[in-house]
C-alpha atoms as a printed R data frame, in Angstrom:
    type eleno elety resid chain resno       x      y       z
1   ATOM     1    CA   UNK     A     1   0.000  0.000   0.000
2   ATOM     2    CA   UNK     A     2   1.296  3.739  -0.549
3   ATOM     3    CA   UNK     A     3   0.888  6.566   1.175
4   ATOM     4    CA   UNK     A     4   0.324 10.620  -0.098
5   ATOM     5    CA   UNK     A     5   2.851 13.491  -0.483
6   ATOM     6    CA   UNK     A     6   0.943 15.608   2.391
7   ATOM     7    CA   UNK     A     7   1.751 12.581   4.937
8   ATOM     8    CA   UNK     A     8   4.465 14.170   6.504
9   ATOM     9    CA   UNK     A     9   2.578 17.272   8.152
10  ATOM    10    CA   UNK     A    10  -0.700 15.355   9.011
11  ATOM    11    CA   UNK     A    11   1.614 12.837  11.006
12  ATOM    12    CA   UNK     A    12   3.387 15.773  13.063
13  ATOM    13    CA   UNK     A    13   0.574 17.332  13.499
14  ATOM    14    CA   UNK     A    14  -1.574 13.885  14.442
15  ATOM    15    CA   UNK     A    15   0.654 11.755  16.315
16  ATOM    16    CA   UNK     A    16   3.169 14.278  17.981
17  ATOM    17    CA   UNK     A    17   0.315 16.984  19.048
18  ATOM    18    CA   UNK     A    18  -2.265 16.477  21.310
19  ATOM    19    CA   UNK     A    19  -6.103 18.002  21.266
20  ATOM    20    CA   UNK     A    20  -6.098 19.831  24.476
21  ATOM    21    CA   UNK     A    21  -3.711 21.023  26.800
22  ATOM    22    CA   UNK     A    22  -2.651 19.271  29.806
23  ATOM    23    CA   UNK     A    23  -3.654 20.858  32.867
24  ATOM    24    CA   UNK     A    24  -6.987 21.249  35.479
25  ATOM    25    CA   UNK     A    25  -8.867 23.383  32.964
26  ATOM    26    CA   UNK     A    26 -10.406 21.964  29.437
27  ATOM    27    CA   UNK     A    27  -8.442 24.038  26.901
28  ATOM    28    CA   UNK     A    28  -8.738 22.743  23.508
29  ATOM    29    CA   UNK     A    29  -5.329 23.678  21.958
30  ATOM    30    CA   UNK     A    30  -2.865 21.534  19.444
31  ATOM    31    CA   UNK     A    31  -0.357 21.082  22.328
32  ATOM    32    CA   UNK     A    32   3.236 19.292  21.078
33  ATOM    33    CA   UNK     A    33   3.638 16.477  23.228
34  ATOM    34    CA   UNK     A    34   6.164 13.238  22.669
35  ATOM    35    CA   UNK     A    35   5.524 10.134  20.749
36  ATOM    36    CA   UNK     A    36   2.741  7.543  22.466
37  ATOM    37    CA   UNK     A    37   2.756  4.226  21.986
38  ATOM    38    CA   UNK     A    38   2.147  0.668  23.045
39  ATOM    39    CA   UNK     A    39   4.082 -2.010  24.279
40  ATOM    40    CA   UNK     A    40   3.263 -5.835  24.962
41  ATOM    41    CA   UNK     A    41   0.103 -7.049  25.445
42  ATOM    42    CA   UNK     A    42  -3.069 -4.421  25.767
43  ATOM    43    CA   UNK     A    43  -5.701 -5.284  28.265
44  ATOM    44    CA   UNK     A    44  -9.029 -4.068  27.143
45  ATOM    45    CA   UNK     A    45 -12.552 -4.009  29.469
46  ATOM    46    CA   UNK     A    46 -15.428 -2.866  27.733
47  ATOM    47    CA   UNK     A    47 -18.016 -1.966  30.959
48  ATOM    48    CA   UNK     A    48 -20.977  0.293  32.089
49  ATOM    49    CA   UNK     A    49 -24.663 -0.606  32.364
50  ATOM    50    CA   UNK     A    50 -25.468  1.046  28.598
51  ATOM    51    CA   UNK     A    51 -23.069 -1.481  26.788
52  ATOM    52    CA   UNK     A    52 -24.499 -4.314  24.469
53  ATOM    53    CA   UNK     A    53 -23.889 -7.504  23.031
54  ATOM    54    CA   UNK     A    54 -23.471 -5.856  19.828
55  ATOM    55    CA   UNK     A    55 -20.818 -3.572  21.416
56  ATOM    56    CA   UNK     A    56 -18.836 -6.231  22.719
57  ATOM    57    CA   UNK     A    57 -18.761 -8.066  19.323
58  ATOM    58    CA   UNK     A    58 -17.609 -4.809  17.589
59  ATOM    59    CA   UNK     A    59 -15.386 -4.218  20.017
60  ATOM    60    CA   UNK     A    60 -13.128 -7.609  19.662
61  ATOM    61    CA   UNK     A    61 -13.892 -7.233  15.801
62  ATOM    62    CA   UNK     A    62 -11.970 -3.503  15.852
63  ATOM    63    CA   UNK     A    63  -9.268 -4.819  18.250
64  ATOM    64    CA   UNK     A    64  -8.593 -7.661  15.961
65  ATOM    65    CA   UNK     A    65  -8.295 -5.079  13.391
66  ATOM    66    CA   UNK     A    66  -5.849 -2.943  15.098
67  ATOM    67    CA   UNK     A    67  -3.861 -6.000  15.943
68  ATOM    68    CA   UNK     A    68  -3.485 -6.828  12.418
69  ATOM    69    CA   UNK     A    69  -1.865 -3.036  12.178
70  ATOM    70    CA   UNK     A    70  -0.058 -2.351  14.763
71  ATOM    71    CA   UNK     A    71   1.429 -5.708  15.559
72  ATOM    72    CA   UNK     A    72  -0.312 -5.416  18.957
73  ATOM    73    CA   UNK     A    73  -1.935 -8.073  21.292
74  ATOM    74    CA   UNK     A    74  -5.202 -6.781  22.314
75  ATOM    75    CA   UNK     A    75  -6.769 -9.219  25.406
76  ATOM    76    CA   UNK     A    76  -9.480 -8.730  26.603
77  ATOM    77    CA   UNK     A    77  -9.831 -8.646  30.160
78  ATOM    78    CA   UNK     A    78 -12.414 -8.071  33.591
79  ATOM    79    CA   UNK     A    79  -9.591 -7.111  35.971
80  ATOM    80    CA   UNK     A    80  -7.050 -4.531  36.089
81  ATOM    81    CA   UNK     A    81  -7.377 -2.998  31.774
82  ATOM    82    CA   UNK     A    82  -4.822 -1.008  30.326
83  ATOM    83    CA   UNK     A    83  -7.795  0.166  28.171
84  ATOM    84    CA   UNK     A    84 -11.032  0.843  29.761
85  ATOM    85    CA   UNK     A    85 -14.311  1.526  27.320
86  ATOM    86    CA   UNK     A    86 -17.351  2.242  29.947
87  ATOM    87    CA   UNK     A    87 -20.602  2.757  27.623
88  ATOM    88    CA   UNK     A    88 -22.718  4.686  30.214
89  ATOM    89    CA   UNK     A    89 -26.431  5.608  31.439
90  ATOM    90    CA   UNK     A    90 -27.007  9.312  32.266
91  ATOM    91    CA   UNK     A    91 -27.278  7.833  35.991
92  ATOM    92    CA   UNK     A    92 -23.854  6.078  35.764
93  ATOM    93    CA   UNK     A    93 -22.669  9.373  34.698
94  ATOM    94    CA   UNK     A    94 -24.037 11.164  37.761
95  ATOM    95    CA   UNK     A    95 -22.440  8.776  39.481
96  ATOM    96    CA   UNK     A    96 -19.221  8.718  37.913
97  ATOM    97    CA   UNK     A    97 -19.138 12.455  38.618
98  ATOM    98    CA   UNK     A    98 -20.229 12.040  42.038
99  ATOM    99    CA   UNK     A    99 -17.115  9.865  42.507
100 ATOM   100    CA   UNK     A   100 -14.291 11.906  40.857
101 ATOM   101    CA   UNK     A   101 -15.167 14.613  42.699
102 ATOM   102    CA   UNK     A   102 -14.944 13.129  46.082
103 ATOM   103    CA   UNK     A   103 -11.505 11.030  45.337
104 ATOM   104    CA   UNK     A   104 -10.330 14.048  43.838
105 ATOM   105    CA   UNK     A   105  -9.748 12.730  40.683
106 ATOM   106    CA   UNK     A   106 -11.428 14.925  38.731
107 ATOM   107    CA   UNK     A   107  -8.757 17.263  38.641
108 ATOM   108    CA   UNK     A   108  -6.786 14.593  36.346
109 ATOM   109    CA   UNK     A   109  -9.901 14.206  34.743
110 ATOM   110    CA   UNK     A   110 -11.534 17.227  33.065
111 ATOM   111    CA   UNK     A   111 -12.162 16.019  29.818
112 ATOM   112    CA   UNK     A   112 -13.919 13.198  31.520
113 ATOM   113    CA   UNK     A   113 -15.847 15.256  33.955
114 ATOM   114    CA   UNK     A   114 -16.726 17.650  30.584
115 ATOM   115    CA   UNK     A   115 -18.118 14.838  28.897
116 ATOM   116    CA   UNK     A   116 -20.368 13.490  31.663
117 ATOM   117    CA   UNK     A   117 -21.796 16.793  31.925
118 ATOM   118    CA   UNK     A   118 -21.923 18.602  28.848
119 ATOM   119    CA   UNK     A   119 -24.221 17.125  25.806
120 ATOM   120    CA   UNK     A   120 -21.576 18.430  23.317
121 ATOM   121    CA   UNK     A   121 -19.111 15.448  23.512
122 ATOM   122    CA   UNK     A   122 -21.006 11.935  22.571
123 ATOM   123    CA   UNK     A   123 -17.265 10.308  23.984
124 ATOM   124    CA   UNK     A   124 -13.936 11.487  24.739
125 ATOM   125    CA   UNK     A   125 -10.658  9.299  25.442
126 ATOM   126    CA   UNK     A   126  -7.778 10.034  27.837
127 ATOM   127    CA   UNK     A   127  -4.383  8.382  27.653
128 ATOM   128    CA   UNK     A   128  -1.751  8.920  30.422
129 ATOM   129    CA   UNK     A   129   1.767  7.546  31.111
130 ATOM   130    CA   UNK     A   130   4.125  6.518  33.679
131 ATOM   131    CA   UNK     A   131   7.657  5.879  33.309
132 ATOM   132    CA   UNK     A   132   8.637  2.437  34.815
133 ATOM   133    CA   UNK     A   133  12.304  1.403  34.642
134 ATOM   134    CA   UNK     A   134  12.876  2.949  31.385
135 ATOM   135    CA   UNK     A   135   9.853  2.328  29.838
136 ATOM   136    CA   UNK     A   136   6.684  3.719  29.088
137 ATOM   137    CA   UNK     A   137   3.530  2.525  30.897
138 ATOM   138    CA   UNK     A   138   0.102  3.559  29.472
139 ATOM   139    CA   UNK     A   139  -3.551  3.586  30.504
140 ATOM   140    CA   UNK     A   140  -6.240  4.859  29.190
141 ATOM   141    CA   UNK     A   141  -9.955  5.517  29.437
142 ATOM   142    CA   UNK     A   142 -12.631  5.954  26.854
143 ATOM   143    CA   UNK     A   143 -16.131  6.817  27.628
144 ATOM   144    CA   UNK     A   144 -19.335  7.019  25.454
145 ATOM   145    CA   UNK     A   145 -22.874  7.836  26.084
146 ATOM   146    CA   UNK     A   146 -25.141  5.250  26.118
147 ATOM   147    CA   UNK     A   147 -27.856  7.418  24.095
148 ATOM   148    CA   UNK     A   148 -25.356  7.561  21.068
149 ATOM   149    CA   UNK     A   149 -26.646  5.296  18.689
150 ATOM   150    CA   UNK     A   150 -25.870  3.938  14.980
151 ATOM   151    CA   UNK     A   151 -22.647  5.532  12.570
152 ATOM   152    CA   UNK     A   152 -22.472  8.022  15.701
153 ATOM   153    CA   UNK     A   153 -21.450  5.157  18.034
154 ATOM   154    CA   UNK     A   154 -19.598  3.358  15.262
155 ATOM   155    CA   UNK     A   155 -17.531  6.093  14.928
156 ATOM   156    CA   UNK     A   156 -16.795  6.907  18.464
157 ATOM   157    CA   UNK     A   157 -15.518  3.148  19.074
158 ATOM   158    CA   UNK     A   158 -13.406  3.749  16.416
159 ATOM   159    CA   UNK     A   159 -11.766  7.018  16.395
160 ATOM   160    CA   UNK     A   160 -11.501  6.904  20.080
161 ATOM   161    CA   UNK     A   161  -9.179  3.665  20.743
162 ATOM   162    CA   UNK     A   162  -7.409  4.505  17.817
163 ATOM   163    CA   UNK     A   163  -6.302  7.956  19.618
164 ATOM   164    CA   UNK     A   164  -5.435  6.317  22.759
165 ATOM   165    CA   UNK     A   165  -3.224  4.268  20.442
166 ATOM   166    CA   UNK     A   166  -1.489  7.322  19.824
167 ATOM   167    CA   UNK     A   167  -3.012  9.170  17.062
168 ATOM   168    CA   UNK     A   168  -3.763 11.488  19.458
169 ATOM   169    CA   UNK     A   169  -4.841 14.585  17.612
170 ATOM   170    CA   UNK     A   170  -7.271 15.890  14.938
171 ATOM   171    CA   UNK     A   171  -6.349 17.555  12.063
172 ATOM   172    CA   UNK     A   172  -8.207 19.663   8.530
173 ATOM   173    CA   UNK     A   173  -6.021 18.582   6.314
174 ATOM   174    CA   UNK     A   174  -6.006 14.990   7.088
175 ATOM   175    CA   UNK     A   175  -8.322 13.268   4.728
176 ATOM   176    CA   UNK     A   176  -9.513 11.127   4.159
177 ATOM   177    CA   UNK     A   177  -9.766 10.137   8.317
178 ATOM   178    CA   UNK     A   178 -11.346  9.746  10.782
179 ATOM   179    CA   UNK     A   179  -8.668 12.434  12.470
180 ATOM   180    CA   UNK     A   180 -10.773 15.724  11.120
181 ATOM   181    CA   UNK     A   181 -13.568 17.327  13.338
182 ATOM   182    CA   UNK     A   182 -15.591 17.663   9.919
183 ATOM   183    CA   UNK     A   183 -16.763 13.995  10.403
184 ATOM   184    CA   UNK     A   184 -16.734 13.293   7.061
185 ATOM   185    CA   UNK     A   185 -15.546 10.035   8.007
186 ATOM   186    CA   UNK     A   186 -16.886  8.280  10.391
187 ATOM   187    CA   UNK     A   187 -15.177  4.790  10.790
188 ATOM   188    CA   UNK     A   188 -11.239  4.409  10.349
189 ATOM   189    CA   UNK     A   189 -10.417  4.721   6.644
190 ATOM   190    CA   UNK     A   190  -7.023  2.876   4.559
191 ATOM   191    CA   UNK     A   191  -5.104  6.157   4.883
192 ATOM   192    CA   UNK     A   192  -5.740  5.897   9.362
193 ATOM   193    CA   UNK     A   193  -4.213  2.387   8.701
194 ATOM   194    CA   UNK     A   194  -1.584  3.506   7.172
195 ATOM   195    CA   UNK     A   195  -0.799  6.293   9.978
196 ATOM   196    CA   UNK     A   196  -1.416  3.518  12.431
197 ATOM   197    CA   UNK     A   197   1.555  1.304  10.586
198 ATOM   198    CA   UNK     A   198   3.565  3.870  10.309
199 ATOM   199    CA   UNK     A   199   3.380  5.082  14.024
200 ATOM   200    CA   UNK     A   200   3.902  1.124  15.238
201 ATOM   201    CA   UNK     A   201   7.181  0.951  12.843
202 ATOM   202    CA   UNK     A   202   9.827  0.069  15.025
203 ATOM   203    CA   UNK     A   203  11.787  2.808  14.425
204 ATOM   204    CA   UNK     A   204  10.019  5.090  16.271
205 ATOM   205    CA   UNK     A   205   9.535  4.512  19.716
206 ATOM   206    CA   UNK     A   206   7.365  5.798  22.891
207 ATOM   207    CA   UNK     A   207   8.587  9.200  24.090
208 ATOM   208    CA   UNK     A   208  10.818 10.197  21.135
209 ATOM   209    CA   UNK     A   209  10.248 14.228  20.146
210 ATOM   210    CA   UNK     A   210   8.786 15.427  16.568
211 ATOM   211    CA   UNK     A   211  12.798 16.503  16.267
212 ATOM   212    CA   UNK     A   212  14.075 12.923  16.532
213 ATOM   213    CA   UNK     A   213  11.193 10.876  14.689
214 ATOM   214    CA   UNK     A   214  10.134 13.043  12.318
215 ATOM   215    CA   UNK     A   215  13.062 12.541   9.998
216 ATOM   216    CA   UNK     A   216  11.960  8.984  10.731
217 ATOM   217    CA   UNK     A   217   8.744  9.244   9.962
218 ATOM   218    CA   UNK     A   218  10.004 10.794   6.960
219 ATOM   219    CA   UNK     A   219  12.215  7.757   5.774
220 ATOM   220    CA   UNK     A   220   9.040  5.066   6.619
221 ATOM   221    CA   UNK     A   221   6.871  7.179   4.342
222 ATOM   222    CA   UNK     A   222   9.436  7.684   1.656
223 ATOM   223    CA   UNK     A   223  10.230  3.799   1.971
224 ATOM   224    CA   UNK     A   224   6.315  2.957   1.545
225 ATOM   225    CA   UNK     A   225   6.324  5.016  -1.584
226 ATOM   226    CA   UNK     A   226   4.057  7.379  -3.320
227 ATOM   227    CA   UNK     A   227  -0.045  7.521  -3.724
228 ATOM   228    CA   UNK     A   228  -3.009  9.856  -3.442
229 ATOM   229    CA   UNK     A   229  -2.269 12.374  -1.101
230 ATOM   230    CA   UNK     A   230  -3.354 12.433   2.864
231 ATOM   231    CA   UNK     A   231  -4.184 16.278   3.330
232 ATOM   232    CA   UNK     A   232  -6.961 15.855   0.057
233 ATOM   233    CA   UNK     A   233  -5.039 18.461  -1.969
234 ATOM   234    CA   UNK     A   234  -4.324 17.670  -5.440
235 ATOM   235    CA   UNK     A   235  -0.871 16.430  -6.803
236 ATOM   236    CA   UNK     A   236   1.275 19.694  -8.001
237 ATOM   237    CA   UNK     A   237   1.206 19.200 -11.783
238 ATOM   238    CA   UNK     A   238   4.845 18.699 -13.475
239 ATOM   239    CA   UNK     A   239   6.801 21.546 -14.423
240 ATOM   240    CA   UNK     A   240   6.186 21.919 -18.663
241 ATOM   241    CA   UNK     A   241   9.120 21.141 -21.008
């Protein structure tokens, strides 16, 4: 498979920026932050009372997927989840409010205090990392509303784990993806798996700067070769003569 001219800037701008800015307050920004990724095996719970059957099945279909991508092993698990998905009642969100504000938690936790509250986000995912004897340790929660229904919670399963995977921020010019707040695209296109394999080559590893891996990211893309562009702009014509 090949991969467009524009790939270069939507990967910066995807995988070594964030959507908001880190801190107490909900300040969507494109914030630089350093390369996230995954390592070993990737514990996954789907929970909360609003999830279905049908969510489970999609679920281990999409993480099968991903696994395929990313050379990942996704297993799924009802203790202790590097990933957890909670699907959830406007009750277990009161709840889950309730909670984070009492543990003070919530602090750590605006986006996921925003969402329970505020009708404007259907789901949100948060990724954080330790560093454990050299190496990066990640968790990460995704949440979605129970009332979302059809493409709308399609694409939310999708474009969520696939940003706690480390594709972590949306861009305009990336297209077509999933990664553009036009929602044009609702369910994780060839051009996201291609940013997915690229991001899970070797080469670049957890924690590296845009500096270092972006002349990496550079040689991956130029090794994978040329096709229709990733930012949807049209191919410069050749010079005449």
């Amino acid at each position: 498979s090949r991969i467009g001219s524009g790939a270069n800037v939507v990967v910066e701008r995807i995988a070594f920026h964030m959507e908001f800015e880190e801190g107490e307050r909900l300040v969507q920004k494109s914030t630089p932050v350093t390369l996230v990724k995954w390592d070993g095996p990737v514990r996954w719970q789907l929970t909360g009372d609003g999830a279905t059957a049908q969510d489970y099945a999609d679920y281990r279909s999409y993480t099968a997927r991903l696994a395929r991508l990313t050379g990942l092993e996704f297993i799924e698990t009802e203790v202790d989840p590097d990933i957890l998905v909670m699907i959830a009642t406007p009750k277990l969100r009161a709840v889950f409010v309730e909670t984070i504000d009492k543990d003070g938690s919530a602090a750590r936790m605006p986006l996921m205090r925003e969402w329970a509250r505020n009708d404007l986000y259907p789901c949100v995912g948060q990724v954080g990392r330790t560093r454990e004897n050299g190496r990066w340790r990640n968790k990460a929660t995704i949440v979605i509303k129970s009332e979302v229904k059809g493409v709308l919670r399609d694409s939310c399963i999708h474009e969520e784990l696939a940003q706690t995977l480390g594709l972590l921020n949306d861009d305009a010019e990336a297209r077509p993806s999933i990664f553009n707040d036009d929602q044009e695209f609702a369910l994780l296109t060839r051009h996201d798996e291609l940013l997915l394999q690229i991001l899970y080559d070797p080469r670049l590893k957890a924690g590296m700067s845009a500096e270092v891996g972006m002349p990496l990211v550079r040689e991956i893309i130029d090794e994978i070769g040329p096709g229709p562009r990733l930012d949807g702009r049209p191919e410069p014509e050749p010079a005449p003569g």
